[in-house]
């Protein structure tokens, strides 16, 4: 993990190798010069070339490089093939950073003395400085071939090979140096880096640990060792190593970022968060740090906080399109739809044809059921894809779905069929087409499409079976419908609504016992107890009052104030003749709903049955007060007054009944009672 645009205190492996390579080149040049057969003063017999050459050497030693070049060029003018002068001039050009001139000069020298290791080393150094690594390696390898026992040469080859990415070459050469000189710590460190680059982390770790025994304060090596441990999956050891690095220098933000990743791997989320916050404090202007912290928060599901970190990164690097997209996507994941839409639109303002932004924005509109907006965006994507001559079935399928939701069935069906011509077994397209055909009431074709979607692995299968139930129900295909219900419950056995639907189907088709069984299973599965209520309703339809009472009692334990259930229970008690329980239940209903005239009416009837006429009359009068048009209350109250020998009141109430409901349920009874009352009040003839 590397932090961009950050001044690190850790010396990177590549910079280290460059520095070490140059030191090796310099030492090697001195060594070879001291043992070379080139005798500068003896190469020419002419006076002037020797004078110019010696003058150039003197200027070189004094550091007057420009004068040295002038003198050496004068010598070469008189003798262009003088090897000593060419080598000296090549060295001066390297020091002047005129690498092209150094290369051409030393190439001439090599052509005169191809077996001179020194010249190959100098030419290799010039290539190295000129960033021509492969040419540098070729020259160094020639030098090694000429002097195979020269470990300095091998060190240089190994280091330059690392710079070019030829890590095998680096390992081969540095490994031989380490075998010969096991305590060459810098070479061992470079060898560790080469192994690391070859992903041989165990051998890299071995080299790092060896060097750290002698250089325990080498922050760079502790850091590299930690990375090797991470690659090997040894997160606890990796954390120990990076802790050592932090103890050496606690101001390097990169160390905390890497330790945060290790803590995350160790499931220490609090430790990881603290490390990210420390890194932010150390380097508040580095956009990569909030970016990495945001990625961590993303992984832990803290989408809104993650979006805030990418927003911070974006404030530090305003033109970073990746940050813009991550922020938008995270807002979308966090269900911050309004902000997510705005963020995606910002991305599109920068890049109007950003397909990822177009697609995600379309998905957002689709989820919000803003299908027209989604359709426009999906169509834009398909125009771009057409220009690129690319197929995009996912976008086509999504477009068709939105068209379908917008009731544009013909265009939707055409796109679905186009998708299936390319990928005939696409389960999602087959399912959506089946739904569309259901919407069009083309149930036969819907069945074919839905069955194919299930066969090709559509998930969730329960959703497809549910759509099939609609199709088979509309076709009145009872055998297929029963089989579909069974298949549905086979893949979704805990689906309460499916079981209740199946129970209703069974009851409708005369299998009430199996229907009750399905209701009971649904009731056992249902944490909300709603199924118990539905089972009670079904049992009441089946005239199983005791069974209904049992289910209602269980349901009311969880939902004690459900008025509908209380009314059913009170009525069931009344029908079963359980007077006291019925009275108490109606009282509970009235306590919850003081204006329920039916509760007062039924309570009045119960009191009347118990011959508690005063209580009955009070309840029935209250029922009439709450609903003056409810005729049965007048009839019941009239009967109560007859029982209390108040014929006048009873007559008034019976007459009121006929006035309100002249063709009511109790008309005949009322007329008979009135006739009876009239005969009692007439004087004898």
XYZ file of C-alpha atoms in Angstrom:
685
model
C 0.000 0.000 0.000
C 1.608 3.267 -1.093
C 0.407 6.750 -0.274
C 0.504 9.048 -3.291
C 2.104 12.500 -3.287
C 3.470 11.991 0.192
C 6.992 12.779 1.297
C 7.963 9.511 2.951
C 10.683 9.021 5.505
C 11.011 5.437 4.393
C 13.713 4.997 1.754
C 11.968 2.998 -0.970
C 13.573 -0.141 -2.288
C 14.100 1.331 -5.752
C 15.818 4.496 -4.486
C 17.930 2.392 -2.200
C 19.011 0.186 -5.095
C 19.874 3.201 -7.261
C 22.029 4.716 -4.536
C 23.734 1.461 -3.802
C 24.313 0.752 -7.485
C 26.093 4.060 -7.945
C 28.298 3.483 -4.905
C 29.202 0.027 -6.199
C 29.953 1.434 -9.655
C 32.247 4.066 -8.182
C 34.145 1.614 -5.967
C 34.354 -0.876 -8.788
C 35.772 1.710 -11.141
C 38.472 2.650 -8.621
C 39.287 -0.990 -8.052
C 39.565 -1.804 -11.725
C 41.493 1.322 -12.512
C 44.036 0.448 -9.871
C 44.548 -3.009 -11.364
C 44.077 -2.164 -15.022
C 46.800 -2.746 -17.574
C 46.128 0.686 -19.031
C 49.217 2.840 -18.483
C 48.197 6.346 -19.257
C 51.673 7.808 -19.639
C 52.960 5.021 -21.818
C 50.312 4.749 -24.504
C 51.660 7.341 -26.921
C 55.128 8.340 -27.917
C 54.086 11.699 -29.292
C 54.636 14.631 -26.987
C 51.445 16.638 -27.503
C 48.848 13.866 -26.947
C 50.601 12.932 -23.701
C 50.697 16.544 -22.545
C 47.022 17.084 -23.311
C 46.101 13.770 -21.674
C 48.073 14.502 -18.468
C 46.635 18.003 -18.414
C 43.091 16.542 -18.713
C 43.756 14.089 -15.855
C 45.038 16.951 -13.693
C 41.943 19.080 -14.404
C 39.741 16.046 -13.631
C 41.393 15.568 -10.234
C 40.992 19.287 -9.501
C 37.277 19.123 -10.352
C 37.577 21.436 -13.353
C 35.600 19.092 -15.587
C 35.019 21.460 -18.499
C 38.751 22.151 -18.844
C 39.368 18.408 -18.529
C 37.009 17.776 -21.474
C 38.797 20.424 -23.556
C 42.261 18.946 -22.882
C 41.151 15.339 -23.436
C 39.397 16.249 -26.692
C 42.639 17.966 -27.827
C 44.508 14.739 -27.084
C 41.968 12.711 -29.092
C 42.217 15.126 -31.990
C 45.874 14.155 -32.242
C 45.274 10.454 -31.480
C 41.549 9.475 -31.750
C 42.156 5.835 -30.748
C 44.043 6.445 -27.514
C 42.323 4.091 -25.054
C 43.469 5.876 -21.888
C 42.134 9.206 -23.120
C 38.798 7.695 -24.215
C 38.282 6.039 -20.806
C 39.220 9.214 -18.920
C 36.924 11.339 -21.110
C 34.066 8.829 -20.650
C 34.405 9.147 -16.868
C 34.387 12.957 -17.066
C 31.248 12.935 -19.240
C 29.498 10.699 -16.655
C 30.374 13.169 -13.892
C 29.061 16.022 -16.069
C 25.802 14.026 -16.578
C 26.431 14.095 -20.323
C 25.513 10.455 -20.612
C 24.975 10.297 -24.370
C 28.515 11.637 -24.919
C 29.861 9.249 -22.277
C 28.156 6.306 -24.002
C 29.473 7.146 -27.470
C 32.995 7.725 -26.070
C 33.060 4.483 -24.078
C 31.553 2.492 -26.955
C 34.583 3.580 -28.987
C 36.837 2.471 -26.117
C 35.084 -0.934 -25.923
C 35.616 -1.455 -29.643
C 39.362 -0.974 -29.049
C 39.557 -3.134 -25.894
C 36.577 -5.547 -25.774
C 38.185 -7.654 -23.020
C 38.703 -4.800 -20.568
C 36.233 -5.223 -17.672
C 36.727 -1.625 -16.492
C 35.485 -0.147 -19.756
C 32.374 -2.379 -19.705
C 31.674 -1.259 -16.120
C 32.011 2.413 -17.048
C 29.826 1.985 -20.131
C 27.275 0.097 -18.027
C 27.307 2.950 -15.503
C 26.670 5.477 -18.281
C 23.744 3.392 -19.538
C 22.445 3.095 -15.984
C 22.555 6.854 -15.468
C 20.783 7.298 -18.809
C 17.997 4.933 -17.626
C 18.937 2.367 -20.280
C 18.807 -0.494 -17.829
C 18.909 -3.409 -20.248
C 22.012 -2.028 -21.976
C 23.559 -1.443 -18.546
C 22.927 -5.053 -17.544
C 24.452 -6.315 -20.791
C 27.655 -4.392 -20.108
C 27.844 -5.451 -16.461
C 27.284 -9.086 -17.440
C 30.142 -8.853 -19.952
C 32.328 -7.476 -17.164
C 31.299 -10.391 -14.890
C 32.084 -12.832 -17.663
C 35.552 -11.323 -17.946
C 36.068 -11.363 -14.145
C 33.699 -14.050 -12.759
C 35.175 -13.965 -9.250
C 34.649 -10.234 -8.856
C 31.865 -9.948 -6.248
C 31.655 -6.190 -6.651
C 30.704 -6.730 -10.263
C 28.099 -9.334 -9.320
C 26.644 -6.952 -6.753
C 26.258 -4.309 -9.395
C 24.623 -6.699 -11.859
C 22.220 -7.889 -9.192
C 21.236 -4.366 -8.206
C 20.691 -3.183 -11.755
C 18.697 -6.325 -12.559
C 16.374 -5.383 -9.707
C 15.883 -1.950 -11.218
C 14.849 -3.488 -14.535
C 12.494 -5.971 -12.925
C 14.671 -8.969 -13.774
C 14.491 -10.305 -10.239
C 15.742 -13.773 -11.151
C 18.945 -12.221 -12.471
C 19.150 -10.156 -9.291
C 18.696 -13.216 -7.059
C 21.272 -15.235 -9.027
C 23.976 -12.579 -8.731
C 23.253 -11.231 -5.252
C 22.862 -14.775 -3.965
C 26.400 -15.630 -5.090
C 27.733 -12.520 -3.373
C 25.984 -13.491 -0.120
C 27.390 -17.027 -0.342
C 30.879 -15.594 -0.659
C 30.391 -12.785 1.850
C 27.481 -13.704 4.183
C 27.815 -10.544 6.248
C 27.389 -8.136 3.345
C 24.244 -6.699 4.947
C 23.381 -4.258 2.179
C 23.585 -7.012 -0.391
C 21.422 -9.241 1.821
C 18.849 -6.475 2.117
C 18.820 -6.079 -1.663
C 18.542 -9.868 -2.040
C 15.535 -9.815 0.301
C 13.923 -7.148 -1.852
C 14.549 -9.267 -4.966
C 12.958 -12.342 -3.344
C 10.077 -10.140 -2.237
C 9.551 -8.961 -5.800
C 9.547 -12.587 -6.969
C 6.833 -13.286 -4.340
C 9.119 -15.710 -2.558
C 8.137 -14.149 0.737
C 9.613 -16.836 2.970
C 13.147 -16.298 1.561
C 12.668 -12.525 1.599
C 11.680 -12.755 5.260
C 14.812 -14.824 5.989
C 17.100 -12.140 4.491
C 15.294 -9.263 6.233
C 15.477 -10.965 9.631
C 19.203 -11.709 9.205
C 19.994 -8.058 8.494
C 17.735 -6.834 11.315
C 19.764 -8.858 13.817
C 22.593 -6.400 13.103
C 20.551 -3.331 12.142
C 17.582 -3.337 14.565
C 16.794 0.312 13.856
C 16.383 -0.130 10.103
C 12.812 1.110 9.642
C 12.688 0.197 5.954
C 13.529 -3.448 6.650
C 10.958 -3.764 9.463
C 8.409 -2.358 7.046
C 9.381 -4.800 4.283
C 9.383 -7.677 6.780
C 5.838 -6.731 7.801
C 4.782 -6.822 4.159
C 6.304 -10.284 3.739
C 4.452 -11.514 6.828
C 1.190 -10.124 5.441
C 1.783 -11.912 2.143
C 2.362 -15.144 4.086
C -0.836 -14.583 6.080
C 1.065 -14.134 9.364
C -0.892 -11.066 10.460
C 0.090 -11.193 14.126
C 3.807 -11.304 13.210
C 3.232 -8.595 10.609
C 1.708 -6.365 13.274
C 4.708 -6.919 15.557
C 7.076 -5.925 12.734
C 5.160 -2.800 11.824
C 4.947 -1.882 15.518
C 8.779 -1.990 15.544
C 8.866 0.342 12.545
C 6.454 2.759 14.251
C 8.557 2.705 17.425
C 11.513 3.878 15.304
C 9.566 6.704 13.652
C 5.975 7.373 14.695
C 5.482 10.211 12.207
C 5.130 8.119 9.030
C 1.475 7.918 7.995
C 2.069 4.983 5.636
C 2.959 2.750 8.590
C -0.381 3.430 10.267
C -2.247 2.785 7.027
C -0.622 -0.621 6.659
C -1.189 -1.451 10.317
C -4.849 -0.505 9.857
C -5.123 -3.114 7.096
C -3.452 -5.700 9.346
C -5.801 -4.850 12.226
C -8.747 -5.289 9.876
C -7.432 -8.734 8.923
C -7.128 -9.529 12.646
C -10.749 -8.368 13.093
C -9.584 -5.530 15.333
C -11.882 -2.928 13.787
C -11.384 -0.410 16.572
C -7.607 -0.649 16.201
C -7.909 -0.233 12.436
C -10.095 2.841 12.834
C -7.675 4.411 15.310
C -4.789 3.856 12.875
C -6.697 5.528 10.036
C -7.516 8.478 12.280
C -3.845 8.762 13.310
C -2.774 8.744 9.650
C -5.331 11.476 8.908
C -3.899 13.543 11.742
C -0.326 13.097 10.522
C -1.053 13.971 6.917
C -4.378 15.864 6.678
C -3.740 17.131 3.154
C -3.102 13.734 1.575
C -6.227 12.629 -0.368
C -5.171 8.981 -0.405
C -5.591 8.644 3.361
C -9.324 9.507 3.547
C -9.692 7.375 0.417
C -8.215 4.338 2.181
C -10.158 5.077 5.362
C -13.316 5.342 3.270
C -12.580 1.961 1.707
C -12.256 0.454 5.197
C -15.586 1.968 6.268
C -17.125 0.674 3.033
C -15.969 -2.866 3.845
C -17.457 -2.650 7.333
C -20.822 -1.492 5.988
C -20.592 2.103 7.269
C -21.589 3.451 3.863
C -22.574 6.967 4.888
C -19.368 7.545 6.868
C -17.388 6.078 3.964
C -19.014 8.545 1.562
C -17.974 11.381 3.888
C -14.334 10.253 3.686
C -14.413 10.154 -0.110
C -15.978 13.609 -0.024
C -12.994 14.741 2.074
C -10.590 13.107 -0.401
C -12.416 14.874 -3.216
C -12.003 18.233 -1.493
C -8.238 17.606 -1.545
C -8.133 16.298 -5.118
C -11.080 17.917 -6.855
C -10.507 16.391 -10.294
C -10.388 12.763 -9.126
C -13.287 11.067 -10.925
C -12.856 7.836 -8.985
C -13.480 9.678 -5.717
C -16.595 11.248 -7.227
C -17.958 7.857 -8.264
C -17.144 6.150 -4.963
C -18.897 8.931 -3.077
C -21.998 8.626 -5.262
C -22.118 4.833 -5.039
C -21.713 4.860 -1.260
C -24.516 7.388 -0.884
C -26.606 5.050 -2.999
C -25.730 2.102 -0.746
C -26.561 4.237 2.301
C -30.043 4.858 0.843
C -29.356 8.595 0.716
C -31.192 8.717 -2.590
C -31.467 12.477 -2.999
C -27.763 13.042 -2.311
C -26.792 10.005 -4.392
C -28.731 11.323 -7.390
C -26.996 14.694 -7.032
C -23.580 12.999 -6.733
C -24.117 10.857 -9.841
C -25.257 13.941 -11.750
C -22.001 15.653 -10.723
C -20.086 12.728 -12.222
C -22.081 13.067 -15.447
C -21.400 16.810 -15.544
C -17.706 15.890 -15.790
C -18.225 12.947 -18.141
C -21.610 12.807 -19.845
C -20.958 9.307 -21.212
C -19.773 7.690 -17.992
C -21.638 4.402 -18.306
C -21.227 3.426 -14.665
C -22.762 6.713 -13.538
C -25.585 6.452 -16.075
C -26.374 2.876 -15.017
C -26.332 3.521 -11.271
C -28.383 6.683 -11.617
C -30.877 4.747 -13.726
C -31.025 2.043 -11.033
C -31.720 4.717 -8.426
C -34.600 6.108 -10.455
C -35.843 2.563 -11.036
C -35.855 1.812 -7.294
C -37.735 5.068 -6.675
C -40.244 3.990 -9.359
C -39.340 7.011 -11.466
C -39.399 4.782 -14.511
C -39.440 7.498 -17.191
C -36.139 8.946 -15.931
C -34.645 5.460 -15.696
C -35.760 4.675 -19.252
C -34.039 7.802 -20.624
C -30.751 6.877 -18.939
C -30.818 3.224 -19.988
C -31.440 4.326 -23.568
C -28.423 6.679 -23.385
C -26.237 3.751 -22.318
C -27.479 1.645 -25.230
C -26.710 4.468 -27.691
C -23.136 4.551 -26.359
C -22.894 0.754 -26.555
C -24.136 0.827 -30.131
C -21.390 3.300 -31.069
C -18.846 0.967 -29.474
C -20.491 -2.038 -31.163
C -20.930 -3.712 -27.773
C -23.836 -5.822 -26.553
C -25.291 -5.011 -23.118
C -28.032 -7.445 -22.164
C -28.145 -6.260 -18.554
C -29.030 -2.708 -19.566
C -31.520 -3.938 -22.162
C -33.218 -6.139 -19.585
C -33.402 -3.257 -17.090
C -34.812 -0.963 -19.785
C -37.474 -3.527 -20.689
C -38.408 -3.887 -17.014
C -38.918 -0.121 -16.641
C -40.941 0.023 -19.859
C -43.046 -2.832 -18.495
C -43.629 -0.946 -15.238
C -44.587 2.091 -17.307
C -47.235 -0.074 -19.060
C -45.367 0.116 -22.371
C -45.825 -3.611 -22.888
C -45.178 -3.796 -26.634
C -41.744 -2.141 -26.489
C -40.827 -4.061 -23.341
C -41.803 -7.393 -24.904
C -39.804 -6.572 -28.037
C -36.659 -5.897 -25.975
C -37.135 -9.050 -23.877
C -37.448 -11.099 -27.062
C -34.308 -9.437 -28.446
C -32.423 -10.367 -25.267
C -33.639 -13.957 -25.515
C -32.517 -14.165 -29.141
C -28.967 -13.533 -27.873
C -29.236 -15.477 -24.612
C -32.290 -17.760 -24.781
C -31.832 -19.232 -21.303
C -31.545 -15.971 -19.351
C -33.682 -16.729 -16.262
C -34.235 -13.085 -15.269
C -35.458 -12.072 -18.721
C -37.690 -15.161 -18.895
C -39.164 -14.316 -15.489
C -39.809 -10.662 -16.346
C -41.360 -11.669 -19.652
C -43.608 -14.083 -17.748
C -44.723 -11.258 -15.446
C -45.410 -9.052 -18.468
C -47.506 -11.785 -20.093
C -49.440 -12.165 -16.842
C -50.093 -8.408 -16.900
C -51.363 -8.780 -20.457
C -53.572 -11.699 -19.299
C -51.731 -13.973 -21.728
C -51.551 -16.672 -19.081
C -50.683 -19.632 -21.319
C -47.525 -17.979 -22.654
C -46.779 -16.641 -19.173
C -46.736 -20.214 -17.851
C -44.234 -21.262 -20.539
C -41.896 -18.348 -19.796
C -42.094 -18.729 -16.018
C -41.526 -22.493 -16.138
C -38.424 -21.890 -18.300
C -37.117 -19.278 -15.868
C -37.374 -21.785 -12.999
C -35.735 -24.513 -15.078
C -32.819 -22.179 -15.888
C -32.176 -21.294 -12.255
C -34.112 -18.108 -11.594
C -33.693 -16.933 -8.005
C -35.550 -16.615 -5.809
C -37.609 -19.533 -7.105
C -40.452 -18.661 -4.730
C -41.057 -15.450 -6.658
C -41.443 -17.377 -9.911
C -43.791 -19.917 -8.305
C -45.892 -17.069 -6.926
C -46.262 -15.662 -10.453
C -47.115 -19.150 -11.724
C -49.872 -19.431 -9.116
C -51.482 -16.320 -10.591
C -51.261 -17.741 -14.125
C -52.640 -21.181 -13.222
C -55.375 -19.612 -11.045
C -56.467 -17.471 -13.971
C -56.447 -20.548 -16.215
C -58.399 -22.473 -13.531
C -55.869 -25.296 -13.896
C -56.449 -26.892 -10.492
C -53.975 -29.826 -10.783
C -51.134 -27.568 -11.970
C -52.044 -24.987 -9.348
C -51.866 -27.560 -6.554
C -48.499 -28.820 -7.844
C -47.194 -25.235 -8.040
C -48.227 -24.496 -4.454
C -46.381 -27.628 -3.331
C -43.279 -26.632 -5.323
C -43.470 -23.121 -3.893
C -43.617 -24.412 -0.335
C -40.885 -26.918 -1.166
C -38.396 -24.099 -1.796
C -39.881 -21.629 0.701
C -41.343 -23.761 3.481
C -41.352 -20.910 6.013
C -43.386 -18.565 3.821
C -46.481 -17.877 5.917
C -48.387 -16.040 3.181
C -47.779 -18.896 0.740
C -49.183 -21.414 3.226
C -52.235 -19.274 3.880
C -52.809 -18.880 0.131
C -52.477 -22.659 -0.249
C -54.890 -23.189 2.650
C -57.463 -20.934 0.984
C -57.003 -22.841 -2.272
C -57.535 -26.161 -0.474
C -60.626 -24.875 1.330
C -62.065 -23.557 -1.915
C -61.565 -26.978 -3.473
C -63.222 -28.832 -0.606
C -60.187 -30.059 1.324
C -60.924 -28.278 4.596
C -58.906 -30.686 6.772
C -55.711 -30.122 4.773
C -56.508 -26.400 4.717
C -56.676 -26.347 8.522
C -53.347 -28.187 8.676
C -51.750 -25.539 6.442
C -53.214 -22.764 8.597
C -51.818 -24.433 11.703
C -48.330 -24.693 10.143
C -48.555 -21.032 9.121
C -49.586 -20.092 12.660
C -46.624 -22.013 14.098
C -44.211 -20.252 11.718
C -45.633 -16.769 12.110
C -43.797 -14.680 14.698
C -46.407 -11.932 14.365
C -49.310 -14.344 15.212
C -51.338 -12.919 12.305
C -51.729 -16.450 10.994
C -53.503 -17.470 14.189
C -56.061 -14.756 13.504
C -56.518 -15.936 9.919
C -56.837 -19.526 11.106
C -59.501 -18.395 13.579
C -61.416 -16.702 10.761
C -61.249 -19.885 8.707
C -62.393 -22.016 11.652
C -65.352 -19.680 12.152
C -66.252 -20.190 8.501
C -66.093 -23.923 9.190
C -68.352 -23.431 12.276
C -65.541 -24.701 14.512
C -66.223 -22.184 17.267
C -64.117 -23.863 19.926
C -61.131 -24.076 17.578
C -61.602 -20.422 16.626
C -61.769 -19.372 20.288
C -58.474 -21.167 20.989
C -56.672 -19.421 18.116
C -58.131 -16.028 19.033
C -57.035 -16.440 22.640
C -53.475 -17.230 21.493
C -53.486 -14.323 19.092
C -54.761 -11.880 21.737
C -51.901 -12.810 24.057
C -49.622 -10.965 21.637
C -52.146 -8.426 20.342
C -54.422 -7.817 23.366
C -56.031 -4.672 21.948
C -56.912 -5.889 18.459
C -60.588 -4.882 18.206
C -61.412 -7.149 15.277
C -60.094 -10.174 17.125
C -61.879 -9.159 20.339
C -65.172 -8.796 18.482
C -64.764 -12.237 16.900
C -63.923 -13.725 20.293
C -66.848 -12.031 22.049
C -69.244 -13.156 19.323
C -67.860 -16.693 19.537
C -68.348 -16.763 23.310
C -71.895 -15.464 22.803
C -72.681 -18.099 20.170
C -71.256 -20.809 22.421
C -73.344 -19.557 25.355
C -70.313 -18.700 27.472
C -72.046 -15.674 28.931
C -69.529 -14.380 31.444
C -66.566 -14.492 29.034
C -68.648 -12.866 26.323
C -69.738 -10.051 28.677
C -66.140 -9.416 29.814
C -64.887 -9.370 26.228
C -67.542 -6.887 25.104
C -66.644 -4.684 28.071
C -62.989 -4.822 26.929
C -64.082 -3.769 23.449
C -66.046 -0.815 24.869
C -63.037 0.237 26.973
C -60.976 0.410 23.799
C -63.678 1.846 21.542
C -66.283 3.723 23.548
C -68.456 4.487 20.475
C -68.843 0.886 19.266
C -72.638 0.570 19.123
C -72.475 -3.116 18.179
C -70.550 -3.929 21.355
C -73.203 -2.187 23.441
C -75.938 -3.954 21.482
C -74.435 -7.428 21.976
C -73.676 -6.709 25.623
C -77.315 -5.664 26.079
C -78.491 -8.948 24.562
C -76.268 -10.902 26.939
C -77.617 -9.034 29.976
C -81.133 -9.648 28.686
C -80.438 -13.372 28.451
C -79.320 -13.225 32.089
C -82.585 -11.393 32.920
C -80.597 -8.324 33.973
C -83.104 -6.023 32.306
C -81.894 -2.747 33.719
C -78.294 -3.362 32.577
C -79.642 -4.590 29.238
C -81.772 -1.464 28.749
C -78.831 0.820 29.586
C -76.617 -0.900 27.009
C -79.301 -0.892 24.313
C -80.144 2.765 24.943
C -76.411 3.536 24.550
C -76.332 1.585 21.276
C -79.280 3.681 19.989
C -77.606 6.877 21.177
C -74.470 5.978 19.216
C -76.369 4.893 16.100
C -80.004 6.009 15.836
C -80.421 4.097 12.574
C -79.479 0.700 13.984
C -82.939 -0.941 14.004
C -82.114 -4.251 15.829
C -81.366 -2.237 18.986
C -84.942 -0.854 18.997
C -86.371 -4.340 18.650
C -84.166 -5.755 21.440
C -84.928 -2.812 23.730
C -88.660 -3.261 23.088
C -88.399 -6.897 24.135
C -86.577 -5.809 27.280
C -89.396 -3.412 28.188
C -92.015 -6.139 27.594
C -90.088 -8.336 30.015
C -90.243 -5.454 32.472
C -93.989 -5.026 31.901
C -93.613 -1.638 30.243
C -95.819 -2.171 27.185
C -96.136 1.500 26.351
C -92.366 1.936 25.977
C -92.124 -1.319 24.071
C -94.836 -0.211 21.631
C -93.000 3.065 20.934
C -89.782 1.195 20.200
C -91.436 -1.351 17.892
C -93.091 1.469 15.945
C -89.704 3.225 15.689
C -88.226 0.004 14.347
C -90.781 -0.137 11.497
C -90.212 3.530 10.777
C -86.445 3.070 10.430
C -86.388 -0.341 8.757
C -89.852 -1.212 7.366
C -88.551 -4.343 5.656
C -86.028 -5.329 8.327
C -85.057 -8.764 9.533
C -87.394 -8.590 12.557
C -90.413 -7.024 10.766
C -92.724 -9.997 11.260
C -91.801 -10.345 14.921
C -92.304 -6.624 15.512
C -95.725 -6.603 13.854
C -96.797 -9.636 15.892
C -95.656 -7.961 19.102
C -97.514 -4.754 18.241
C -100.683 -6.708 17.523
C -100.314 -8.487 20.832
C -99.770 -5.228 22.701
C -102.774 -3.607 20.991
C -105.082 -6.481 21.946
C -104.054 -6.162 25.583
C -104.835 -2.439 25.712
C -108.292 -2.631 23.946
C -111.398 -2.490 26.228
C -113.630 -5.624 26.185
C -116.703 -5.535 23.856
